Amino acid sequence: MSVEPLVLGIETSCDETGVGVVRGTTLLADAVASSVDEHARFGGVVPEVASRAHLEAMVPTVRRALDTAGVRLADLDAVAVTSGPGLAGALLVGVAAAKAYALALDVPVYGVNHLAAHVAVDVLEHGPLPEPAIAVLVSGGHSSILRVDDVTSRLDPLGATVDDAAGEAFDKVARLLGLGFPGGPVVDRRAREGRPDAIAFPRSMLRDASYDVSFSGLKTAVARWVEARQATGEPVPVADVCASFQEAVVDVLTAKAVRACTETGIDSLLLGGGVAANSRLRALAQQRCDAAGIALRVPRPGLCTDNGAMVAALGSRLVAAGVAPSPLDLPADSAMDVRTVVSAGADA
Ligand code: KG4
Ligand code: ZN
């Protein structure tokens, strides 16, 4: 094996077929085929549609990633794949493909945790991870605050959403405003023309002692406010609603993240997941981290949303750390626990 492991990463936990190629901590290719347009008319990801799209996109996306990286399958030292958490049928496509490549190439396969991959991706842009670190992972499927002692072996959940994920709240608010799917990017854009203090939406759980968050009440508050406004016959100030809603989300997330750092004495904060692409979350996190003496690391937006590069990045770290790979009976595990970084197989 070369000094720096060459790893193929496959991600199919939701609606992105992502294939990345990483050598050591260098990103060589990040190919993504998204089925998002096929879900748009349903206002959310339809699992069966996503699985079918992964099946069709898998081999061409692997080809594209290898071509971009300028490597051949035979050059690979290992294959890493998201084995969970995520949509069961969607995960299955990636896991089956990864096993097939690993078996055919006679290289190890690592079934990795999607959340750990969201953390590990930052090495591709900013170098070795500061460990320990606090990580805030916010996307359409998950919202967690984690303590990361070693991304190859130890991630401990400090808190999580008790109801909707942050991205889900963005998607639902966008839907009720008629802004389409996915909602995050368009709410982010419209919010720039609005006032964040125009409407006082609730900050659920902001003052409680836990690191848990809740976005379902906020979503309902936005729906009630919009309905009340419509009942008066006045136009809904979409930009102000977007800005005020977004401010409520990022206020709670950044306050809890900074408190997690100060209370644990950890001075590095990492953001990841699709919602970490949010411009206001990035700005407010920077402002609050600067004020508290915390070093903030956020991957560029394209690496925050689901991709294969993050899986390859984690795979490369695992190979380098000498972590044992998964057995070939590696299952897709839709409810994989965040404390499990690498799947130990069906019987574990
Ligand atoms: O990480 P990701 O690509 O997939 C999941 O694992 O869910 O995250 C997708 C989520 C969607 O809910 C989308 O609306 C949200 O991330 N998102 C954003 C932004 N870009 C994507 N939310 C807020 N602001 C954004 N700029
Ligand atoms: Zn994700």
PDB file of C-alpha atoms in Angstrom, residues 121-227:
ATOM      1  CA  VAL A 121     -14.671  15.793   5.817  1.00  0.00           C
ATOM      2  CA  ASP A 122     -13.171  18.939   7.303  1.00  0.00           C
ATOM      3  CA  VAL A 123      -9.648  17.437   7.091  1.00  0.00           C
ATOM      4  CA  LEU A 124      -9.832  17.773   3.308  1.00  0.00           C
ATOM      5  CA  GLU A 125     -10.032  21.519   3.589  1.00  0.00           C
ATOM      6  CA  HIS A 126      -8.444  22.507   6.882  1.00  0.00           C
ATOM      7  CA  GLY A 127      -6.024  19.678   7.729  1.00  0.00           C
ATOM      8  CA  PRO A 128      -5.923  17.446  10.810  1.00  0.00           C
ATOM      9  CA  LEU A 129      -8.955  17.731  13.065  1.00  0.00           C
ATOM     10  CA  PRO A 130      -8.531  19.505  16.350  1.00  0.00           C
ATOM     11  CA  GLU A 131      -9.410  16.765  18.853  1.00  0.00           C
ATOM     12  CA  PRO A 132     -11.209  16.942  21.152  1.00  0.00           C
ATOM     13  CA  ALA A 133     -13.752  19.122  19.376  1.00  0.00           C
ATOM     14  CA  ILE A 134     -17.445  19.840  19.647  1.00  0.00           C
ATOM     15  CA  ALA A 135     -19.307  19.115  16.412  1.00  0.00           C
ATOM     16  CA  VAL A 136     -22.716  20.421  15.455  1.00  0.00           C
ATOM     17  CA  LEU A 137     -24.248  18.339  12.675  1.00  0.00           C
ATOM     18  CA  VAL A 138     -27.369  19.768  11.169  1.00  0.00           C
ATOM     19  CA  SER A 139     -29.098  18.421   8.085  1.00  0.00           C
ATOM     20  CA  GLY A 140     -32.423  17.207   6.757  1.00  0.00           C
ATOM     21  CA  GLY A 141     -32.152  13.968   8.701  1.00  0.00           C
ATOM     22  CA  HIS A 142     -30.132  14.795  11.790  1.00  0.00           C
ATOM     23  CA  SER A 143     -29.400  17.544  14.292  1.00  0.00           C
ATOM     24  CA  SER A 144     -26.840  16.614  16.903  1.00  0.00           C
ATOM     25  CA  ILE A 145     -24.251  18.160  19.163  1.00  0.00           C
ATOM     26  CA  LEU A 146     -21.355  15.742  19.622  1.00  0.00           C
ATOM     27  CA  ARG A 147     -18.125  15.570  21.533  1.00  0.00           C
ATOM     28  CA  VAL A 148     -15.443  14.228  19.211  1.00  0.00           C
ATOM     29  CA  ASP A 149     -12.389  12.821  20.982  1.00  0.00           C
ATOM     30  CA  ASP A 150     -11.174  10.794  18.013  1.00  0.00           C
ATOM     31  CA  VAL A 151     -13.203  10.655  14.806  1.00  0.00           C
ATOM     32  CA  THR A 152     -11.898   7.130  14.114  1.00  0.00           C
ATOM     33  CA  SER A 153     -13.243   5.757  17.386  1.00  0.00           C
ATOM     34  CA  ARG A 154     -15.005   8.135  19.788  1.00  0.00           C
ATOM     35  CA  LEU A 155     -17.966  10.374  19.156  1.00  0.00           C
ATOM     36  CA  ASP A 156     -20.267  11.014  22.091  1.00  0.00           C
ATOM     37  CA  PRO A 157     -23.682  12.587  21.628  1.00  0.00           C
ATOM     38  CA  LEU A 158     -24.254  15.494  24.024  1.00  0.00           C
ATOM     39  CA  GLY A 159     -27.630  16.449  22.599  1.00  0.00           C
ATOM     40  CA  ALA A 160     -29.910  16.113  19.601  1.00  0.00           C
ATOM     41  CA  THR A 161     -33.221  17.322  18.306  1.00  0.00           C
ATOM     42  CA  VAL A 162     -36.176  15.982  20.239  1.00  0.00           C
ATOM     43  CA  ASP A 163     -38.412  16.304  17.160  1.00  0.00           C
ATOM     44  CA  ASP A 164     -37.640  17.741  13.693  1.00  0.00           C
ATOM     45  CA  ALA A 165     -34.134  18.040  12.262  1.00  0.00           C
ATOM     46  CA  ALA A 166     -33.035  21.618  11.528  1.00  0.00           C
ATOM     47  CA  GLY A 167     -33.079  21.052   7.753  1.00  0.00           C
ATOM     48  CA  GLU A 168     -36.523  19.513   8.005  1.00  0.00           C
ATOM     49  CA  ALA A 169     -37.738  22.739   9.645  1.00  0.00           C
ATOM     50  CA  PHE A 170     -36.242  24.780   6.779  1.00  0.00           C
ATOM     51  CA  ASP A 171     -37.920  22.451   4.272  1.00  0.00           C
ATOM     52  CA  LYS A 172     -41.325  22.628   5.998  1.00  0.00           C
ATOM     53  CA  VAL A 173     -41.260  26.417   6.347  1.00  0.00           C
ATOM     54  CA  ALA A 174     -40.269  26.778   2.694  1.00  0.00           C
ATOM     55  CA  ARG A 175     -43.124  24.502   1.741  1.00  0.00           C
ATOM     56  CA  LEU A 176     -45.723  26.486   3.639  1.00  0.00           C
ATOM     57  CA  LEU A 177     -44.401  29.663   2.026  1.00  0.00           C
ATOM     58  CA  GLY A 178     -44.615  27.997  -1.399  1.00  0.00           C
ATOM     59  CA  LEU A 179     -40.858  28.270  -1.972  1.00  0.00           C
ATOM     60  CA  GLY A 180     -40.230  24.702  -3.181  1.00  0.00           C
ATOM     61  CA  PHE A 181     -37.923  21.891  -2.078  1.00  0.00           C
ATOM     62  CA  PRO A 182     -35.322  21.686  -0.672  1.00  0.00           C
ATOM     63  CA  GLY A 183     -36.116  24.709   1.441  1.00  0.00           C
ATOM     64  CA  GLY A 184     -32.794  25.578   3.044  1.00  0.00           C
ATOM     65  CA  PRO A 185     -31.050  27.305   0.150  1.00  0.00           C
ATOM     66  CA  VAL A 186     -34.098  29.376  -0.882  1.00  0.00           C
ATOM     67  CA  VAL A 187     -34.949  30.425   2.703  1.00  0.00           C
ATOM     68  CA  ASP A 188     -31.294  31.422   3.142  1.00  0.00           C
ATOM     69  CA  ARG A 189     -31.499  33.535  -0.037  1.00  0.00           C
ATOM     70  CA  ARG A 190     -34.838  35.182   0.693  1.00  0.00           C
ATOM     71  CA  ALA A 191     -33.805  35.888   4.285  1.00  0.00           C
ATOM     72  CA  ARG A 192     -31.109  38.254   3.026  1.00  0.00           C
ATOM     73  CA  GLU A 193     -33.823  40.720   1.948  1.00  0.00           C
ATOM     74  CA  GLY A 194     -35.702  40.440   5.250  1.00  0.00           C
ATOM     75  CA  ARG A 195     -35.304  41.592   8.844  1.00  0.00           C
ATOM     76  CA  PRO A 196     -34.336  38.899  11.370  1.00  0.00           C
ATOM     77  CA  ASP A 197     -36.088  40.831  14.144  1.00  0.00           C
ATOM     78  CA  ALA A 198     -39.313  41.470  12.202  1.00  0.00           C
ATOM     79  CA  ILE A 199     -41.229  38.658  13.929  1.00  0.00           C
ATOM     80  CA  ALA A 200     -40.431  37.258  17.397  1.00  0.00           C
ATOM     81  CA  PHE A 201     -40.570  33.510  16.757  1.00  0.00           C
ATOM     82  CA  PRO A 202     -39.987  31.198  19.766  1.00  0.00           C
ATOM     83  CA  ARG A 203     -36.530  29.875  20.695  1.00  0.00           C
ATOM     84  CA  SER A 204     -37.496  26.433  21.989  1.00  0.00           C
ATOM     85  CA  MET A 205     -35.253  24.942  24.679  1.00  0.00           C
ATOM     86  CA  LEU A 206     -32.818  27.861  24.452  1.00  0.00           C
ATOM     87  CA  ARG A 207     -32.702  28.275  28.206  1.00  0.00           C
ATOM     88  CA  ASP A 208     -32.785  24.671  29.358  1.00  0.00           C
ATOM     89  CA  ALA A 209     -29.648  23.001  30.650  1.00  0.00           C
ATOM     90  CA  SER A 210     -29.479  20.234  28.041  1.00  0.00           C
ATOM     91  CA  TYR A 211     -27.823  20.295  24.636  1.00  0.00           C
ATOM     92  CA  ASP A 212     -31.026  19.109  23.012  1.00  0.00           C
ATOM     93  CA  VAL A 213     -32.869  21.267  20.494  1.00  0.00           C
ATOM     94  CA  SER A 214     -36.436  21.341  19.171  1.00  0.00           C
ATOM     95  CA  PHE A 215     -37.746  22.829  15.937  1.00  0.00           C
ATOM     96  CA  SER A 216     -41.266  21.502  15.681  1.00  0.00           C
ATOM     97  CA  GLY A 217     -42.818  24.268  17.814  1.00  0.00           C
ATOM     98  CA  LEU A 218     -41.018  26.897  15.760  1.00  0.00           C
ATOM     99  CA  LYS A 219     -42.336  25.428  12.520  1.00  0.00           C
ATOM    100  CA  THR A 220     -45.871  25.462  13.962  1.00  0.00           C
ATOM    101  CA  ALA A 221     -45.427  29.056  15.157  1.00  0.00           C
ATOM    102  CA  VAL A 222     -44.421  30.103  11.645  1.00  0.00           C
ATOM    103  CA  ALA A 223     -47.435  28.268  10.175  1.00  0.00           C
ATOM    104  CA  ARG A 224     -49.816  29.948  12.667  1.00  0.00           C
ATOM    105  CA  TRP A 225     -48.304  33.378  11.987  1.00  0.00           C
ATOM    106  CA  VAL A 226     -48.625  32.966   8.216  1.00  0.00           C
ATOM    107  CA  GLU A 227     -52.231  31.700   8.530  1.00  0.00           C
TER     108      GLU A 227
END
